[in-house]
Coordinates of C-alpha atoms in Angstrom, one line a residue:
Chain A
M1 CA 13.9 39.9 15.0
P2 CA 11.8 39.9 18.1
E3 CA 12.8 37.5 20.9
V4 CA 10.0 35.0 21.5
D5 CA 9.6 31.9 23.5
K6 CA 10.2 28.5 21.8
Y7 CA 8.4 25.3 22.5
A8 CA 9.0 21.9 20.9
V9 CA 6.0 19.5 21.2
I10 CA 7.5 16.1 20.5
V11 CA 4.9 13.5 19.8
A12 CA 5.6 9.9 20.4
G13 CA 2.3 8.2 20.7
G14 CA 2.9 5.1 18.7
S15 CA 2.8 1.6 20.1
G16 CA 5.4 0.4 17.6
T17 CA 3.6 -2.6 16.1
R18 CA 5.1 -2.1 12.6
M19 CA 8.5 -2.6 14.2
G20 CA 7.8 -6.1 15.4
S21 CA 9.1 -5.2 18.8
A22 CA 7.6 -5.2 22.3
V23 CA 9.4 -1.9 23.0
P24 CA 7.6 1.1 21.4
K25 CA 9.8 2.3 18.5
Q26 CA 10.5 5.7 20.1
F27 CA 12.3 3.9 22.9
L28 CA 14.4 1.5 20.7
L29 CA 18.1 2.1 21.0
L30 CA 20.3 3.9 18.4
S31 CA 24.0 3.7 19.3
G32 CA 22.9 2.9 22.9
K33 CA 20.4 5.7 23.4
P34 CA 16.6 5.8 22.7
V35 CA 15.4 7.2 19.4
L36 CA 13.5 9.9 21.4
Y37 CA 16.7 11.0 23.0
Y38 CA 18.1 12.2 19.7
S39 CA 14.8 13.9 18.7
I40 CA 14.8 15.9 22.0
A41 CA 18.6 16.6 22.0
A42 CA 18.4 18.2 18.5
F43 CA 16.0 20.9 19.8
L44 CA 18.0 21.5 23.0
E45 CA 21.1 21.9 20.9
A46 CA 19.3 24.3 18.5
F47 CA 18.0 26.5 21.3
T48 CA 19.3 26.3 24.9
D49 CA 16.2 28.1 26.2
I50 CA 13.6 25.9 24.4
K51 CA 10.8 24.3 26.4
I52 CA 10.3 20.6 25.5
I53 CA 6.8 19.2 25.8
L54 CA 7.0 15.4 25.4
V55 CA 3.7 13.7 24.5
L56 CA 3.9 10.0 25.4
P57 CA 1.4 7.2 25.6
N58 CA 0.5 6.0 29.1
G59 CA 2.2 2.9 30.6
H60 CA 5.8 3.5 29.7
E61 CA 6.9 5.1 33.0
Y62 CA 10.1 3.0 33.2
Y63 CA 11.3 4.0 29.8
T64 CA 10.3 7.6 30.3
T65 CA 12.2 7.9 33.6
S66 CA 15.3 6.4 32.1
L67 CA 15.1 8.7 29.1
L68 CA 14.8 11.9 31.2
E69 CA 17.8 10.9 33.2
L70 CA 19.9 11.3 30.1
F71 CA 19.3 15.1 30.1
P72 CA 20.8 17.6 32.6
S73 CA 18.3 18.9 35.2
S74 CA 18.6 22.4 33.5
A75 CA 16.7 21.0 30.5
N76 CA 13.1 22.2 30.5
I77 CA 11.2 19.0 29.7
T78 CA 7.5 18.5 30.6
V79 CA 5.8 15.1 30.0
V80 CA 2.1 15.0 29.1
N81 CA -0.1 12.0 28.1
G82 CA -1.0 11.2 24.5
G83 CA -4.6 11.2 23.2
E84 CA -6.7 9.0 21.0
T85 CA -5.2 10.3 17.7
R86 CA -2.2 12.3 16.7
Y87 CA -4.5 15.4 16.8
H88 CA -5.5 14.8 20.4
S89 CA -1.9 14.1 21.4
V90 CA -0.7 17.4 19.9
Q91 CA -3.7 19.2 21.5
N92 CA -2.7 17.9 24.9
G93 CA 0.8 19.1 24.3
L94 CA -0.3 22.6 23.2
K95 CA -2.1 23.1 26.5
K96 CA 1.4 23.8 28.0
V97 CA 2.1 26.5 25.5
H98 CA 1.5 30.1 26.7
G99 CA 2.1 33.6 25.3
E100 CA 3.7 34.6 22.0
A101 CA 5.9 31.8 20.9
V102 CA 7.3 29.7 18.1
V103 CA 6.0 26.2 18.4
F104 CA 7.7 23.2 16.7
I105 CA 5.6 20.1 16.5
H106 CA 7.8 17.1 15.8
D107 CA 7.5 13.4 15.3
G108 CA 9.4 11.6 18.2
V109 CA 10.6 9.0 15.6
R110 CA 12.5 11.6 13.5
P111 CA 15.7 11.5 15.4
M112 CA 17.9 12.7 12.6
V113 CA 16.4 16.3 12.4
S114 CA 19.3 18.8 12.2
K115 CA 20.0 22.0 14.1
Q116 CA 20.1 23.7 10.7
L117 CA 16.6 22.6 9.8
I118 CA 15.2 23.6 13.2
H119 CA 16.8 27.1 12.8
A120 CA 15.4 27.4 9.3
C121 CA 11.9 26.6 10.5
Y122 CA 12.2 29.1 13.4
T123 CA 13.2 31.9 11.1
Q124 CA 10.5 31.2 8.5
A125 CA 7.8 30.8 11.2
L126 CA 8.7 34.2 12.7
E127 CA 8.4 35.8 9.3
K128 CA 5.5 34.0 7.7
G129 CA 3.7 32.3 10.5
S130 CA 4.5 28.7 9.6
A131 CA 7.2 26.5 8.2
I132 CA 6.4 23.0 7.0
P133 CA 9.5 21.0 5.9
A134 CA 9.1 19.4 2.5
I135 CA 11.4 17.5 0.1
P136 CA 11.0 16.6 -3.6
V137 CA 9.9 13.2 -4.7
T138 CA 12.6 11.3 -6.5
D139 CA 10.8 8.1 -7.4
S140 CA 8.0 7.6 -9.9
I141 CA 4.5 7.8 -8.3
R142 CA 1.3 6.0 -9.2
M143 CA -2.2 6.2 -7.9
V144 CA -4.1 2.9 -7.3
R145 CA -7.7 2.6 -8.2
S146 CA -10.1 -0.3 -8.4
G147 CA -8.6 -2.8 -10.8
G148 CA -5.4 -0.9 -11.6
S149 CA -3.3 2.2 -11.2
D150 CA -2.4 5.4 -13.1
P151 CA 0.8 7.4 -13.3
V152 CA 0.9 10.7 -11.3
S153 CA 3.3 13.5 -12.1
R154 CA 5.8 13.8 -9.3
E155 CA 7.0 17.3 -10.2
E156 CA 4.4 19.1 -8.0
L157 CA 4.4 16.5 -5.2
R158 CA 6.4 17.1 -1.9
I159 CA 7.1 14.7 0.9
I160 CA 6.2 16.4 4.2
Q161 CA 8.3 16.1 7.3
T162 CA 8.4 17.6 10.8
P163 CA 9.0 19.8 12.7
Q164 CA 5.9 21.5 11.5
T165 CA 6.4 25.0 13.0
F166 CA 4.0 27.8 13.7
L167 CA 3.5 31.0 15.6
S168 CA 1.5 30.2 18.8
R169 CA -1.2 32.7 17.7
I170 CA -1.8 30.6 14.6
I171 CA -1.6 27.1 15.9
L172 CA -3.4 27.4 19.3
P173 CA -6.7 28.7 17.9
A174 CA -6.5 26.1 15.1
F175 CA -6.3 23.3 17.7
A176 CA -9.4 24.6 19.5
Q177 CA -11.4 23.4 16.5
E178 CA -13.5 20.2 16.7
Y179 CA -11.6 17.2 15.5
S180 CA -12.0 16.1 11.9
T181 CA -10.6 12.9 10.2
L182 CA -9.2 15.3 7.6
F183 CA -6.6 16.4 10.1
T184 CA -3.7 14.2 9.0
D185 CA -1.0 16.6 10.3
E186 CA -0.7 20.0 11.9
A187 CA -0.6 21.8 8.5
T188 CA -4.1 20.5 7.7
V189 CA -5.3 21.6 11.1
A190 CA -4.0 25.1 10.5
E191 CA -5.5 25.3 7.0
A192 CA -8.9 24.1 8.2
Y193 CA -8.9 27.2 10.5
G194 CA -8.3 29.4 7.5
N195 CA -4.5 29.8 7.5
E196 CA -2.3 29.4 4.4
V197 CA 0.8 27.3 5.4
Y198 CA 4.3 27.8 4.0
L199 CA 6.7 25.1 3.1
V200 CA 10.5 25.2 3.8
A201 CA 13.2 22.9 2.4
G202 CA 13.4 19.7 4.5
E203 CA 16.2 17.2 4.6
R204 CA 16.3 13.7 3.1
S205 CA 18.2 12.5 6.1
N206 CA 15.3 13.6 8.4
L207 CA 13.7 10.1 8.1
K208 CA 10.8 8.7 10.1
V209 CA 11.8 5.5 11.9
T210 CA 8.9 3.2 11.0
T211 CA 10.4 -0.2 10.2
P212 CA 13.4 -2.3 11.4
E213 CA 15.2 -1.2 8.3
D214 CA 14.7 2.4 9.1
M215 CA 16.6 1.8 12.4
I216 CA 19.6 0.5 10.4
L217 CA 19.4 3.6 8.2
A218 CA 19.1 6.0 11.1
E219 CA 22.1 4.3 12.9
A220 CA 24.2 4.6 9.7
L221 CA 23.4 8.3 9.4
L222 CA 24.1 8.9 13.1
N223 CA 27.5 7.2 12.8
A224 CA 28.4 9.1 9.7
R225 CA 27.4 12.4 11.4
L226 CA 29.4 11.5 14.5
K227 CA 32.5 10.7 12.3
N228 CA 32.2 14.2 10.7
E229 CA 32.0 16.1 13.9
Chain B
M1 CA 5.1 -22.7 -15.6
P2 CA 6.7 -22.5 -19.1
E3 CA 10.5 -22.1 -19.2
V4 CA 11.3 -18.7 -20.8
D5 CA 14.5 -16.7 -21.3
K6 CA 15.3 -14.0 -18.9
Y7 CA 16.9 -10.6 -19.7
A8 CA 17.9 -7.9 -17.3
V9 CA 18.3 -4.5 -19.0
I10 CA 20.3 -2.5 -16.4
V11 CA 20.2 1.2 -17.1
A12 CA 23.0 3.4 -15.8
G13 CA 22.9 6.5 -17.9
G14 CA 23.4 9.2 -15.3
S15 CA 26.4 11.4 -15.1
G16 CA 26.1 11.7 -11.3
T17 CA 26.0 15.5 -11.0
R18 CA 23.7 15.4 -8.0
M19 CA 26.3 13.3 -6.1
G20 CA 28.9 16.1 -6.3
S21 CA 31.4 13.6 -7.6
A22 CA 33.5 13.3 -10.8
V23 CA 32.8 9.6 -10.8
P24 CA 29.3 8.8 -12.2
K25 CA 27.3 7.5 -9.2
Q26 CA 26.8 4.0 -10.7
F27 CA 30.6 3.5 -10.4
L28 CA 31.0 4.9 -6.8
L29 CA 32.2 2.3 -4.4
L30 CA 30.0 0.5 -1.8
S31 CA 32.2 -1.7 0.5
G32 CA 34.9 -1.6 -2.1
K33 CA 32.8 -2.5 -5.2
P34 CA 30.9 -0.2 -7.6
V35 CA 27.2 0.4 -7.0
L36 CA 26.5 -1.3 -10.4
Y37 CA 28.3 -4.5 -9.3
Y38 CA 25.6 -5.1 -6.7
S39 CA 22.7 -4.3 -9.1
I40 CA 24.1 -6.8 -11.7
A41 CA 25.0 -9.5 -9.1
A42 CA 21.5 -9.5 -7.7
F43 CA 20.1 -10.7 -11.1
L44 CA 22.9 -13.2 -11.6
E45 CA 22.2 -14.6 -8.2
A46 CA 18.4 -14.7 -8.8
F47 CA 18.8 -16.6 -12.2
T48 CA 22.1 -18.2 -13.2
D49 CA 20.9 -18.3 -16.8
I50 CA 19.9 -14.7 -17.1
K51 CA 21.3 -12.4 -19.8
I52 CA 22.4 -9.0 -18.6
I53 CA 22.2 -6.1 -20.9
L54 CA 24.1 -3.2 -19.4
V55 CA 23.3 0.2 -20.8
L56 CA 26.0 2.7 -20.1
P57 CA 26.9 6.2 -21.1
N58 CA 29.8 6.6 -23.5
G59 CA 33.2 7.5 -22.2
H60 CA 33.6 5.3 -19.2
E61 CA 35.6 2.5 -20.7
Y62 CA 38.0 2.3 -17.8
Y63 CA 35.3 1.9 -15.2
T64 CA 33.3 -0.5 -17.4
T65 CA 36.3 -2.8 -18.0
S66 CA 37.1 -2.9 -14.3
L67 CA 33.5 -3.6 -13.4
L68 CA 33.2 -6.5 -15.9
E69 CA 36.4 -8.1 -14.5
L70 CA 34.5 -8.6 -11.2
F71 CA 32.2 -11.2 -12.8
P72 CA 33.2 -14.8 -13.9
S73 CA 33.5 -15.2 -17.7
S74 CA 30.5 -17.5 -17.6
A75 CA 28.2 -14.5 -16.8
N76 CA 26.3 -13.4 -19.9
I77 CA 26.8 -9.6 -19.9
T78 CA 26.5 -7.4 -23.0
V79 CA 27.3 -3.7 -22.8
V80 CA 25.4 -1.2 -25.0
N81 CA 25.5 2.6 -25.2
G82 CA 22.9 4.8 -23.6
G83 CA 20.7 7.2 -25.5
E84 CA 19.5 10.8 -25.0
T85 CA 16.9 10.0 -22.5
R86 CA 16.0 7.0 -20.2
Y87 CA 13.5 5.9 -22.9
H88 CA 16.2 5.9 -25.6
S89 CA 18.7 4.0 -23.3
V90 CA 16.1 1.3 -22.6
Q91 CA 15.2 1.1 -26.3
N92 CA 18.9 0.5 -27.1
G93 CA 19.1 -2.2 -24.5
L94 CA 15.9 -3.9 -25.7
K95 CA 17.4 -4.4 -29.2
K96 CA 19.4 -7.2 -27.7
V97 CA 16.2 -9.1 -26.5
H98 CA 15.0 -11.8 -28.7
G99 CA 12.1 -14.4 -28.6
E100 CA 9.7 -15.1 -25.8
A101 CA 11.3 -13.8 -22.6
V102 CA 10.7 -12.1 -19.3
V103 CA 12.5 -8.7 -19.3
F104 CA 13.6 -6.9 -16.2
I105 CA 14.3 -3.2 -16.6
H106 CA 16.3 -2.0 -13.6
D107 CA 17.9 1.2 -12.4
G108 CA 21.6 0.6 -12.2
V109 CA 21.6 2.8 -9.0
R110 CA 19.3 0.5 -7.1
P111 CA 22.0 -1.9 -5.8
M112 CA 19.9 -3.3 -2.9
V113 CA 17.3 -5.1 -5.0
S114 CA 16.8 -8.5 -3.5
K115 CA 16.6 -12.0 -5.1
Q116 CA 13.2 -12.3 -3.5
L117 CA 11.8 -9.2 -5.3
I118 CA 13.3 -10.3 -8.6
H119 CA 11.7 -13.7 -8.3
A120 CA 8.3 -12.1 -7.3
C121 CA 8.5 -9.9 -10.4
Y122 CA 9.3 -12.9 -12.7
T123 CA 6.4 -15.0 -11.4
Q124 CA 3.9 -12.1 -11.7
A125 CA 5.2 -11.1 -15.2
L126 CA 4.7 -14.6 -16.5
E127 CA 1.2 -14.7 -15.1
K128 CA -0.1 -11.2 -15.8
G129 CA 2.4 -9.8 -18.4
S130 CA 3.9 -7.2 -16.0
A131 CA 5.2 -6.5 -12.5
I132 CA 5.9 -3.0 -11.3
P133 CA 7.3 -2.9 -7.8
A134 CA 5.5 -0.4 -5.6
I135 CA 5.6 0.5 -1.9
P136 CA 3.1 2.6 0.2
V137 CA 3.8 6.2 1.1
T138 CA 4.5 6.7 4.8
D139 CA 4.9 10.5 5.0
S140 CA 2.3 13.2 4.5
I141 CA 2.2 14.5 0.9
R142 CA 1.3 17.9 -0.5
M143 CA 1.0 19.3 -4.0
V144 CA 2.6 22.7 -4.7
R145 CA 0.8 25.3 -6.8
S146 CA 1.4 28.9 -7.6
G147 CA 1.5 30.7 -4.2
G148 CA 1.0 27.7 -1.9
S149 CA 0.3 24.0 -1.6
D150 CA -2.5 21.6 -0.8
P151 CA -2.7 18.4 1.1
V152 CA -2.9 15.2 -0.9
S153 CA -4.3 11.9 0.4
R154 CA -1.4 9.4 0.5
E155 CA -3.7 6.3 0.8
E156 CA -3.9 5.7 -2.9
L157 CA -0.4 6.8 -3.8
R158 CA 2.4 4.3 -4.3
I159 CA 6.2 4.9 -4.7
I160 CA 7.4 3.1 -7.8
Q161 CA 10.7 1.2 -8.0
T162 CA 12.4 -1.1 -10.4
P163 CA 12.9 -3.8 -11.8
Q164 CA 9.9 -3.0 -13.9
T165 CA 9.3 -6.4 -15.4
F166 CA 7.4 -7.4 -18.6
L167 CA 6.9 -10.2 -21.0
S168 CA 8.9 -9.4 -24.1
R169 CA 5.8 -9.6 -26.3
I170 CA 4.4 -6.7 -24.3
I171 CA 7.4 -4.4 -23.9
L172 CA 9.2 -4.8 -27.3
P173 CA 6.2 -3.4 -29.4
A174 CA 5.7 -0.7 -26.8
F175 CA 9.2 0.6 -27.2
A176 CA 8.7 0.7 -31.0
Q177 CA 6.4 3.7 -30.4
E178 CA 7.6 7.2 -31.1
Y179 CA 9.1 8.9 -28.0
S180 CA 6.9 11.1 -25.9
T181 CA 7.8 13.2 -22.9
L182 CA 5.0 11.5 -21.0
F183 CA 7.3 8.3 -20.9
T184 CA 8.6 8.8 -17.4
D185 CA 9.3 5.1 -16.9
E186 CA 8.7 1.7 -18.6
A187 CA 5.2 1.3 -17.1
T188 CA 4.0 4.5 -18.8
V189 CA 5.5 3.3 -22.1
A190 CA 3.6 0.0 -21.9
E191 CA 0.4 1.9 -21.0
A192 CA 0.7 4.3 -23.9
Y193 CA 0.7 1.2 -26.1
G194 CA -2.6 0.1 -24.6
N195 CA -1.5 -2.3 -21.9
E196 CA -2.7 -2.4 -18.3
V197 CA 0.3 -2.7 -16.0
Y198 CA 0.2 -4.6 -12.7
L199 CA 1.9 -3.6 -9.4
V200 CA 3.7 -6.0 -7.2
A201 CA 4.9 -5.4 -3.6
G202 CA 8.3 -3.6 -3.7
E203 CA 10.8 -3.3 -0.8
R204 CA 11.7 -0.2 1.2
S205 CA 15.3 -1.2 1.2
N206 CA 15.4 -1.1 -2.6
L207 CA 16.5 2.5 -2.6
K208 CA 17.7 4.6 -5.5
V209 CA 21.2 6.0 -4.9
T210 CA 20.8 9.7 -5.8
T211 CA 22.6 11.7 -3.1
P212 CA 25.8 11.2 -1.0
E213 CA 23.5 10.4 2.0
D214 CA 21.9 7.6 -0.1
M215 CA 25.4 6.0 -0.4
I216 CA 25.7 6.0 3.4
L217 CA 22.2 4.4 3.6
A218 CA 23.0 1.8 1.0
E219 CA 26.3 0.8 2.7
A220 CA 24.5 0.4 6.0
L221 CA 21.9 -1.9 4.5
L222 CA 24.6 -3.8 2.7
N223 CA 26.6 -4.3 5.9
A224 CA 23.5 -5.4 7.8
R225 CA 22.6 -7.8 5.0
L226 CA 26.1 -9.3 5.0
K227 CA 26.0 -9.7 8.8
N228 CA 22.8 -11.7 8.5
E229 CA 24.1 -14.1 5.9

């Protein structure tokens, strides 16, 4: 396996309004540390030589400074400003990626991502060019329409997570395209540029912290994980 | 609003193999009581006069006896045997429903259902004939196909929960139909009999306990709820 550089573009652009909190959700505390701390620490733990590119909205200098102080000075972390949409935020982050590399693009509010999943994404991206974590759907699904709803077979559906992982030679040209509202995640950007993307098994515990209840769930998973270590 | 009888058919037919446990998952302990205890207690708390019909697989008499001892003798709980599929289990349970009633059909492994959601289902079922709890999809979704996958718009998709709630005059004739493999839940059974079904806002915390990690999540939600009481 060739040795290539690794970059993790960690995107935390949200203003956290769904959380009902003045503090953006990526800076809310889980067991005394910000959500973003865990997202970043997972990648540093997976690869000691990884370069972290942290994409943050403007105006949170105080939180950002406090966050960075939690990491040793040896950690390679660069902060860049977010953009108007997720696409533009990732695009800003990717400007810091150079040369042949594996690039992880991760939601800052998925703090429970495991080292194992990061390694699995790395291995598959090297082999196939991409790795998009996906898990099966366990609940029934319906599709709403004007005046009602219809059942949808869940067998073929997958819930998509991050880190969406790519070779730099695939994702950098894809993000040079003009923005489209069809770009809902990085996989759709890569596809619009003509690439097939490849799924990899995600993890149910890799949850996206979106509501106050998600914070309770994330803290419970964190405590259970610490107890098992 | 007319006064009608209320029945909760609580279905716990699973053998719990996904949980990696010899004890079926509906009997695993959350804060010292079986998962099923909480599912039943939620309905008894929502309506003191509700009749509980508990559908259980054969061969768990010990667990069943211990479970029933947790409830006061005034609680109206009938135990019936499960069938070959979810459809047949619910069908067995519905044989105990008589007269004009609102019927809740609930997964035994959804212990976190709230009194508020049960009341909302009751009110809507009385008014429209049915109430199917549904929540929006917050993650990206893809559909797998031979050799790849395609993005799916999540805007119109809804995750379906229980209690799926119906007027007895709608759900009883629907369950007299011949079984079809298209019957993935009670809503699809009602529709196959020619009824439109109506969604109601579900709750993200109303999770289905399917994996060991779900037990950790359910226990965290339970503890957070007890702390707030």
